C-alpha positions in Angstrom: 90.9 84.6 96.4 93.8 85.2 93.9 92.9 88.9 93.5 93.1 89.8 97.9 95.6 87.0 98.5 98.5 87.8 95.5 97.3 91.3 93.5 96.8 90.3 89.9 93.6 90.0 87.7 91.9 86.5 86.4 94.4 86.7 83.6 97.4 86.7 86.4 98.3 90.2 85.9 99.3 92.3 88.8 97.4 95.2 90.1 98.8 98.3 91.0 97.7 99.5 94.9 96.0 96.3 95.7 96.7 95.6 99.0 97.9 92.4 99.1 100.4 92.0 101.4 97.9 91.8 104.3 95.4 89.4 102.8 97.6 87.2 102.0 97.2 84.7 105.2 94.0 85.3 105.9 91.8 82.1 106.1 89.9 80.3 103.3 87.0 81.0 106.1 87.1 84.4 106.5 88.1 85.1 102.8 84.4 83.4 101.9 83.2 86.0 104.5 84.6 88.3 103.0 83.5 87.8 99.0 80.1 87.0 100.5 80.2 90.2 101.8 81.4 92.6 98.0 79.3 90.9 96.4 76.2 91.3 98.9 76.7 94.9 98.1 74.7 96.8 95.4 76.3 97.5 92.1 77.4 100.8 91.4 78.1 102.1 87.8 80.7 104.4 88.0 83.4 103.3 85.4 86.5 105.2 86.8 88.0 105.7 83.6 91.7 103.8 82.7 94.9 104.1 84.3 97.8 106.1 82.6 100.6 106.9 84.9 103.3 108.7 83.4 107.3 108.7 83.1 107.9 108.6 86.7 104.7 106.7 88.0 106.2 103.8 85.5 109.5 104.2 87.1 107.4 103.9 90.4 105.4 100.6 88.9 108.0 98.9 87.8 110.2 99.2 91.3 109.5 97.0 92.8 110.1 97.4 95.6 107.8 100.5 95.8 105.2 98.6 97.4 102.8 99.6 94.5 102.6 96.4 92.8 102.3 93.4 95.6 102.1 91.1 93.3 105.8 92.1 92.9 107.2 91.4 96.7 104.8 87.7 96.7 105.8 84.6 97.2 102.6 83.1 95.3 104.5 79.7 95.2 103.9 79.9 99.4 101.3 81.5 100.3 100.0 79.0 103.0 96.1 80.7 104.7 96.6 80.2 108.3 94.4 78.3 110.2 91.3 79.4 110.8 91.8 81.2 115.0 89.5 81.0 117.3 88.0 85.0 117.6 89.4 85.5 121.3 91.5 87.9 123.1 94.8 86.1 122.6 98.2 86.7 121.1 97.5 83.7 118.9 94.3 85.6 117.9 96.1 88.9 117.7 98.5 87.5 115.3 96.3 87.1 112.5 94.3 90.1 113.4 98.7 91.7 112.8 98.3 90.9 109.5 96.6 93.9 108.2 99.2 96.3 109.8 102.4 94.6 107.7 101.3 96.7 104.4 102.4 100.0 106.3 104.7 99.3 109.5 106.5 96.2 108.0 106.3 92.3 108.4 108.1 93.2 111.6 105.9 96.5 112.5 109.3 98.5 114.2 107.2 101.4 110.8 109.6 103.4 109.0 109.7 105.4 106.1 106.6 104.6 102.9 108.1 103.6 99.4 107.1 106.1 97.4 105.2 108.7 100.3 105.0 112.4 98.8 107.8 114.4 100.9 106.9 115.7 104.5 104.1 112.6 105.0 104.4 110.9 107.8 105.9 107.6 108.0 104.6 104.7 109.8 105.1 104.2 113.3 106.9 100.8 115.0 104.1 99.7 116.7 107.2 96.5 118.7 107.0 97.4 122.8 110.1 99.2 122.3 110.5 102.9 123.6 110.3 104.7 120.1 106.8 102.5 119.7 104.3 100.9 121.4 106.5 100.7 125.3 104.2 103.1 127.2 100.7 102.4 125.9 98.2 101.3 127.5 95.3 99.1 126.4 93.4 102.3 126.6 95.9 103.8 124.7 95.9 101.7 122.4 92.3 101.4 121.5 92.3 105.4 121.7 94.2 105.0 118.6 92.6 102.6 116.8 88.7 103.7 117.7 89.5 107.5 117.6 93.0 108.7 115.8 93.7 109.8 118.9 97.5 109.6 120.6 98.2 109.3 124.0 99.3 112.9 124.5 96.0 115.0 122.9 97.3 114.9 118.9 95.0 113.4 115.9 96.2 111.5 113.5 96.2 111.4 109.9 93.9 109.4 108.8 94.2 109.5 104.9 97.7 108.1 106.8 96.3 106.1 109.3 92.6 103.8 109.2 92.0 104.3 112.0 87.9 105.7 110.9 87.9 102.0 109.7 89.6 100.0 111.6 87.8 101.6 114.7 85.1 99.4 113.7 87.0 96.2 115.0 85.3 94.5 118.1 86.5 95.1 121.5 88.0 91.1 120.8 90.3 92.5 117.4 90.8 95.2 119.7 92.5 93.5 122.6 94.4 90.1 120.5 96.2 92.7 118.4 97.0 95.1 121.8 97.8 91.7 123.9 100.5 90.5 120.0 101.8 93.6 119.5 102.8 93.6 123.2 104.9 90.8 122.4 106.6 91.2 120.4 110.8 91.7 120.5 110.9 95.4 121.6 112.9 96.2 118.4 113.7 99.5 117.7 112.0 102.0 115.1 112.4 101.4 111.6 114.6 98.5 112.1 
């Protein structure tokens, strides 16, 4: 659980690019299900080799604001997993589901430039019901983005930047609850 929730290996060393900010509040029931699923997979004989970042990579990794080492951004002493939340089309369940969005779209869901992004990479969008965000989105529009990566204007979102191909596996209940929660937020301007 420490690997997922805290972003550290068994010796307490931080992992690079482990999205623990998204999973630190996952309740124990779902954490157990996730671990059980991972343990049920067939082992893979894959040695990716040692990761050796160059000078610029080391600077980025050492910069705690870069976002590449979630363990540097987590207040480990105050992590409290959420209680089990009833799976329902509700704002409460939507809030629980929304934690998987915070790593990219920020804790207040207003989006903005992503630390360490390459020039030209699209910044994460505002997910609040502000005019710069989801104010005009219907549930159908939102579902189209999550399931197919297609915005209401018909443009397609690159799955390299928005993982709609995996998020599309969410249930209708999860998507509708997430939509309800995001629509319940204060309408904040982009990147605020």
